[in-house]
Amino acid sequence: MTITFGAGVSSAVALAQQTLELTAQADRDGLDLFSVSDHPYVASRLDAYALVAMALGRTGRIAGLVNVTNLPLRPAPMLARTVTSLTALSQGRLVLGMGAGGAWDEIVRLGVPRLEPAAAVRAFEEGIRLVRLLSGGGGPVTFDGEFYRVDGLRPAAAPAAPVWTGSNGPRSLAATGRVADGWIPGHAADWLSERYRTSRPIIDRAAQEAGREPGQVRTVYNLPGVITPRPLAATRDHDGRWIGGSAEQWIEELTGAVLEHGASGFIYFAPDEAAAKDTVAAWAREVVPGVRHAVGS
């Protein structure tokens, strides 16, 4: 069983150099990927794909993930060219995170027409299909969809990157089951949450109806929390949300998530971006090896 372990990094312009140093540290410490958010409408944030490209160029093993790509602002044909280019340049070290677009009041400020929720999800699924068609070589692609059209466009030779979504609503979750390789539950929901319990069956049912095995869609969790020198009396708050604990408490919790709930990946987010270096080091050097050993990953 292979479990993916990653770390979230800041896209803040003010922390740019620290972020590049942190991705290099994560690479040296053996983490599988780094994750960065995509908010092109915020001037104080770096462009996510520019940051990923720079970080991949300074590392040798770790993969990059935009968690998740704001598809309305990155049209699928051009997104396909970006993703296949980074895949080729990094020798396959890219995961394509995909979202239907959530902050529409911000998105439309960049001149993109607003889509109603149902239409946004249709564009999301169509976009994933088209990105895949424009990857992996082969003959020219002609695609005449509801939202995207290409005419005789030759796919890039680089293979399609794995696609993980940040789906939340029922329509988007069903699309994830039909076309995606992974799902990141929204709002840092974990394996004990109501969001997971009600959402994962929608993905599984849609996958089965599409002729896929539900296990083809892995669940990877965004997981914030503190890593403390000593055990905490309680590792979850009154609402049942994970808050962290000692390395040993993290290892016990995540091992249970894998063995009892089928979790297949964890992306750690330090509670303090400015002090992330030490916390991510503890995650990579103390927690991750313990979980890998316990689950045989």
Coordinates of C-alpha atoms in Angstrom, one line a residue:
M1 CA 0.0 0.0 0.0
T2 CA 1.5 3.3 -1.1
I3 CA 0.4 6.4 1.0
T4 CA 1.2 9.9 -0.2
F5 CA 2.6 12.4 2.2
G6 CA 2.8 16.1 1.4
A7 CA 3.0 19.6 2.8
G8 CA 1.1 22.7 2.1
V9 CA 3.2 25.8 1.3
S10 CA 2.4 29.4 1.2
S11 CA 1.8 31.3 -2.0
A12 CA 2.3 34.7 -0.3
V13 CA 4.6 37.0 -2.2
A14 CA 6.1 38.1 1.1
L15 CA 7.1 34.5 1.9
A16 CA 8.3 33.6 -1.6
Q17 CA 11.9 32.8 -0.7
Q18 CA 10.9 30.9 2.4
T19 CA 8.4 28.8 0.3
L20 CA 11.1 27.8 -2.1
E21 CA 13.4 26.9 0.7
L22 CA 10.6 24.9 2.3
T23 CA 9.9 22.9 -0.9
A24 CA 13.6 22.1 -1.1
Q25 CA 13.6 20.9 2.5
A26 CA 10.5 18.8 1.9
D27 CA 12.2 17.2 -1.1
R28 CA 15.4 16.4 1.0
D29 CA 13.2 15.0 3.8
G30 CA 11.5 12.6 1.5
L31 CA 8.0 14.0 1.2
D32 CA 6.0 13.0 -1.9
L33 CA 4.5 16.4 -2.9
F34 CA 4.0 20.0 -2.0
S35 CA 0.7 21.8 -2.4
V36 CA -0.1 25.4 -3.1
S37 CA -3.4 27.2 -3.5
D38 CA -4.6 29.0 -6.6
H39 CA -6.0 32.6 -6.2
P40 CA -5.0 34.5 -9.3
Y41 CA -7.3 37.4 -8.3
V42 CA -5.2 38.2 -5.1
A43 CA -2.3 40.5 -5.8
S44 CA -0.4 39.5 -2.6
R45 CA -0.3 35.9 -3.8
L46 CA 2.0 34.3 -6.3
D47 CA 0.7 32.7 -9.4
A48 CA 0.3 29.1 -8.4
Y49 CA 1.7 27.6 -11.6
A50 CA 4.7 30.0 -11.7
L51 CA 5.5 28.9 -8.1
V52 CA 5.1 25.2 -8.9
A53 CA 7.4 25.6 -11.9
M54 CA 10.1 27.4 -9.9
A55 CA 9.9 24.9 -7.1
L56 CA 10.1 21.9 -9.4
G57 CA 13.1 23.3 -11.1
R58 CA 14.9 23.6 -7.7
T59 CA 14.1 20.0 -6.6
G60 CA 14.7 16.5 -7.9
R61 CA 12.1 14.1 -6.5
I62 CA 9.1 15.8 -4.9
A63 CA 5.9 16.4 -7.0
G64 CA 3.9 19.7 -7.2
L65 CA 0.1 20.1 -6.8
V66 CA -2.0 23.2 -7.3
N67 CA -4.7 22.6 -4.6
V68 CA -6.9 23.2 -6.6
T69 CA -6.6 24.8 -10.0
N70 CA -9.2 27.5 -10.6
L71 CA -10.5 26.2 -13.9
P72 CA -12.6 29.2 -14.9
L73 CA -9.5 31.3 -15.0
R74 CA -7.3 28.7 -16.7
P75 CA -9.2 27.4 -19.8
A76 CA -8.7 23.7 -20.3
P77 CA -6.8 23.7 -23.6
M78 CA -4.2 26.1 -22.2
L79 CA -4.2 24.3 -18.8
A80 CA -3.4 21.1 -20.7
R81 CA -0.4 22.8 -22.3
T82 CA 0.8 24.1 -18.9
V83 CA 0.4 20.7 -17.2
T84 CA 2.0 18.6 -19.9
S85 CA 4.9 21.1 -20.2
L86 CA 5.6 20.9 -16.4
T87 CA 5.2 17.1 -16.5
A88 CA 7.8 16.9 -19.3
L89 CA 10.2 19.4 -17.6
S90 CA 9.9 17.7 -14.2
Q91 CA 9.9 14.1 -15.5
G92 CA 6.4 13.4 -14.3
R93 CA 6.5 15.2 -10.9
L94 CA 3.1 16.9 -11.2
V95 CA -0.4 16.2 -9.9
L96 CA -3.3 18.1 -11.4
G97 CA -5.6 19.5 -8.8
M98 CA -9.0 20.6 -10.3
G99 CA -11.8 22.7 -9.0
A100 CA -15.0 24.1 -10.6
G101 CA -14.4 27.5 -9.2
G102 CA -15.8 28.8 -6.0
A103 CA -15.1 32.5 -5.5
W104 CA -17.2 33.7 -8.4
D105 CA -17.4 37.3 -7.2
E106 CA -13.6 37.4 -7.5
I107 CA -13.4 35.3 -10.7
V108 CA -15.7 37.6 -12.7
R109 CA -13.5 40.6 -11.8
L110 CA -10.9 39.1 -14.2
G111 CA -13.4 39.3 -17.0
V112 CA -14.7 35.7 -17.0
P113 CA -18.4 35.2 -17.4
R114 CA -20.1 33.9 -14.3
L115 CA -21.4 30.3 -14.5
E116 CA -24.3 29.0 -12.5
P117 CA -23.3 26.0 -10.2
A118 CA -24.7 23.3 -12.5
A119 CA -22.9 24.8 -15.5
A120 CA -19.7 25.2 -13.6
V121 CA -19.7 21.5 -12.8
R122 CA -20.3 20.5 -16.4
A123 CA -17.4 22.7 -17.5
F124 CA -15.3 21.1 -14.7
E125 CA -15.9 17.6 -16.0
E126 CA -15.5 18.6 -19.6
G127 CA -12.3 20.4 -18.8
I128 CA -10.8 17.3 -17.1
R129 CA -11.7 15.1 -20.1
L130 CA -10.2 17.6 -22.5
V131 CA -7.0 18.0 -20.6
R132 CA -6.6 14.2 -20.7
L133 CA -7.3 14.1 -24.5
L134 CA -4.6 16.7 -25.0
S135 CA -2.0 14.6 -23.1
G136 CA -0.1 11.4 -24.0
G137 CA 0.5 11.9 -27.7
G138 CA -1.5 10.5 -30.6
G139 CA -3.4 12.0 -33.5
P140 CA -5.0 15.5 -33.7
V141 CA -7.9 16.1 -31.4
T142 CA -11.1 17.7 -32.4
F143 CA -13.4 18.5 -29.5
D144 CA -16.7 20.3 -29.7
G145 CA -18.1 20.5 -26.2
E146 CA -20.5 22.7 -24.4
F147 CA -17.7 25.0 -23.0
Y148 CA -14.6 24.1 -24.9
R149 CA -13.7 23.6 -28.5
V150 CA -10.5 22.6 -30.2
D151 CA -10.0 21.8 -33.9
G152 CA -7.4 19.3 -35.0
L153 CA -5.1 20.1 -32.1
R154 CA -2.2 17.6 -31.6
P155 CA -1.8 16.4 -28.0
A156 CA 1.5 16.9 -26.2
A157 CA 3.6 13.8 -25.8
A158 CA 3.8 14.0 -22.0
P159 CA 1.4 11.6 -20.3
A160 CA -1.7 12.9 -18.5
A161 CA -1.0 13.9 -14.9
P162 CA -3.1 12.3 -12.1
V163 CA -6.2 14.4 -11.5
W164 CA -7.3 15.1 -7.9
T165 CA -10.4 17.2 -7.3
G166 CA -11.6 19.4 -4.5
S167 CA -15.3 18.6 -5.1
N168 CA -17.9 19.5 -2.5
G169 CA -21.4 19.4 -4.0
P170 CA -23.3 16.3 -5.2
R171 CA -22.8 17.1 -8.9
S172 CA -19.1 17.8 -8.5
L173 CA -18.6 14.7 -6.4
A174 CA -20.3 12.5 -9.0
A175 CA -18.1 14.0 -11.7
T176 CA -15.1 13.1 -9.5
G177 CA -16.3 9.5 -9.4
R178 CA -16.6 9.4 -13.2
V179 CA -13.3 11.0 -14.3
A180 CA -10.9 11.7 -11.4
D181 CA -8.0 9.8 -9.8
G182 CA -8.3 11.4 -6.4
W183 CA -10.5 13.5 -4.1
I184 CA -9.4 16.1 -1.5
P185 CA -12.4 16.7 0.9
G186 CA -13.1 20.4 1.3
H187 CA -12.7 22.5 4.4
A188 CA -10.0 20.2 5.8
A189 CA -12.7 17.5 6.6
D190 CA -11.2 14.2 7.7
W191 CA -12.2 10.5 7.7
L192 CA -14.4 11.0 10.8
S193 CA -16.3 14.0 9.5
E194 CA -19.9 14.1 8.3
R195 CA -18.6 15.6 5.0
Y196 CA -16.6 12.5 4.3
R197 CA -19.4 10.1 5.4
T198 CA -22.0 11.7 3.1
S199 CA -19.7 12.6 0.2
R200 CA -17.6 9.5 -0.4
P201 CA -20.7 7.3 -1.2
I202 CA -21.6 9.7 -4.0
I203 CA -18.2 9.3 -5.6
D204 CA -18.2 5.5 -5.2
R205 CA -21.7 5.2 -6.8
A206 CA -20.8 7.4 -9.7
A207 CA -17.6 5.5 -10.3
Q208 CA -19.5 2.2 -10.4
E209 CA -22.1 3.6 -12.8
A210 CA -19.2 4.7 -15.1
G211 CA -17.7 1.2 -15.0
R212 CA -14.9 2.1 -12.7
E213 CA -13.8 0.6 -9.4
P214 CA -14.4 3.1 -6.6
G215 CA -10.9 2.4 -5.3
Q216 CA -9.5 4.0 -8.4
V217 CA -10.4 7.4 -6.8
R218 CA -8.2 7.8 -3.8
T219 CA -8.9 10.1 -0.8
V220 CA -6.2 12.5 0.1
Y221 CA -6.7 14.8 3.1
N222 CA -5.7 18.4 3.8
L223 CA -4.7 18.1 7.4
P224 CA -3.8 21.1 9.6
G225 CA -2.8 20.8 13.2
V226 CA -0.1 21.3 15.8
I227 CA 2.8 18.9 16.4
T228 CA 3.7 19.1 20.0
P229 CA 6.7 17.9 22.1
R230 CA 4.4 16.1 24.5
P231 CA 1.0 14.4 24.1
L232 CA -2.1 16.4 24.3
A233 CA -5.0 15.5 26.6
A234 CA -7.4 15.7 23.7
T235 CA -6.4 15.5 20.0
R236 CA -9.9 16.6 18.7
D237 CA -12.0 19.6 19.6
H238 CA -15.6 19.7 20.8
D239 CA -16.8 19.5 17.2
G240 CA -14.6 16.4 16.6
R241 CA -12.1 18.2 14.4
W242 CA -8.5 17.0 14.6
I243 CA -6.3 19.6 16.3
G244 CA -3.0 17.6 16.5
G245 CA -0.8 16.3 19.2
S246 CA 2.6 14.7 19.7
A247 CA 4.3 12.8 16.9
E248 CA 3.2 9.5 18.5
Q249 CA -0.4 10.7 18.6
W250 CA -0.3 11.7 14.9
I251 CA 1.2 8.3 14.0
E252 CA -1.6 6.5 15.8
E253 CA -4.3 8.6 14.3
L254 CA -3.1 8.5 10.7
T255 CA -2.3 4.8 10.9
G256 CA -6.0 4.2 11.9
A257 CA -7.1 6.5 9.1
V258 CA -5.3 4.3 6.6
L259 CA -6.0 0.8 8.0
E260 CA -9.6 1.4 9.2
H261 CA -10.9 4.1 6.8
G262 CA -8.9 3.6 3.6
A263 CA -7.1 7.0 3.6
S264 CA -4.5 7.1 0.9
G265 CA -2.7 10.4 1.5
F266 CA -2.2 13.4 3.8
I267 CA -1.1 16.9 3.1
Y268 CA 0.0 18.6 6.2
F269 CA -0.6 22.4 6.8
A270 CA 1.4 24.1 9.5
P271 CA -0.7 26.4 11.7
D272 CA 1.8 29.3 11.3
E273 CA 3.0 30.0 7.7
A274 CA 5.9 32.1 8.9
A275 CA 7.2 29.3 11.2
A276 CA 6.4 26.4 8.9
K277 CA 10.0 25.2 8.4
D278 CA 10.3 23.6 11.8
T279 CA 6.8 22.2 11.9
V280 CA 7.0 20.7 8.4
A281 CA 10.4 19.2 9.4
A282 CA 8.7 17.5 12.4
W283 CA 6.0 16.2 10.1
A284 CA 8.5 14.8 7.5
R285 CA 11.1 13.4 10.0
E286 CA 9.0 12.2 12.9
V287 CA 5.4 11.6 11.8
V288 CA 5.7 10.4 8.2
P289 CA 8.3 7.6 8.8
G290 CA 6.3 6.3 11.7
V291 CA 3.1 6.0 9.7
R292 CA 4.9 4.5 6.7
H293 CA 6.4 1.9 8.9
A294 CA 3.1 1.1 10.6
V295 CA 1.1 0.7 7.4
G296 CA 3.9 -0.9 5.3
S297 CA 4.1 1.9 2.8

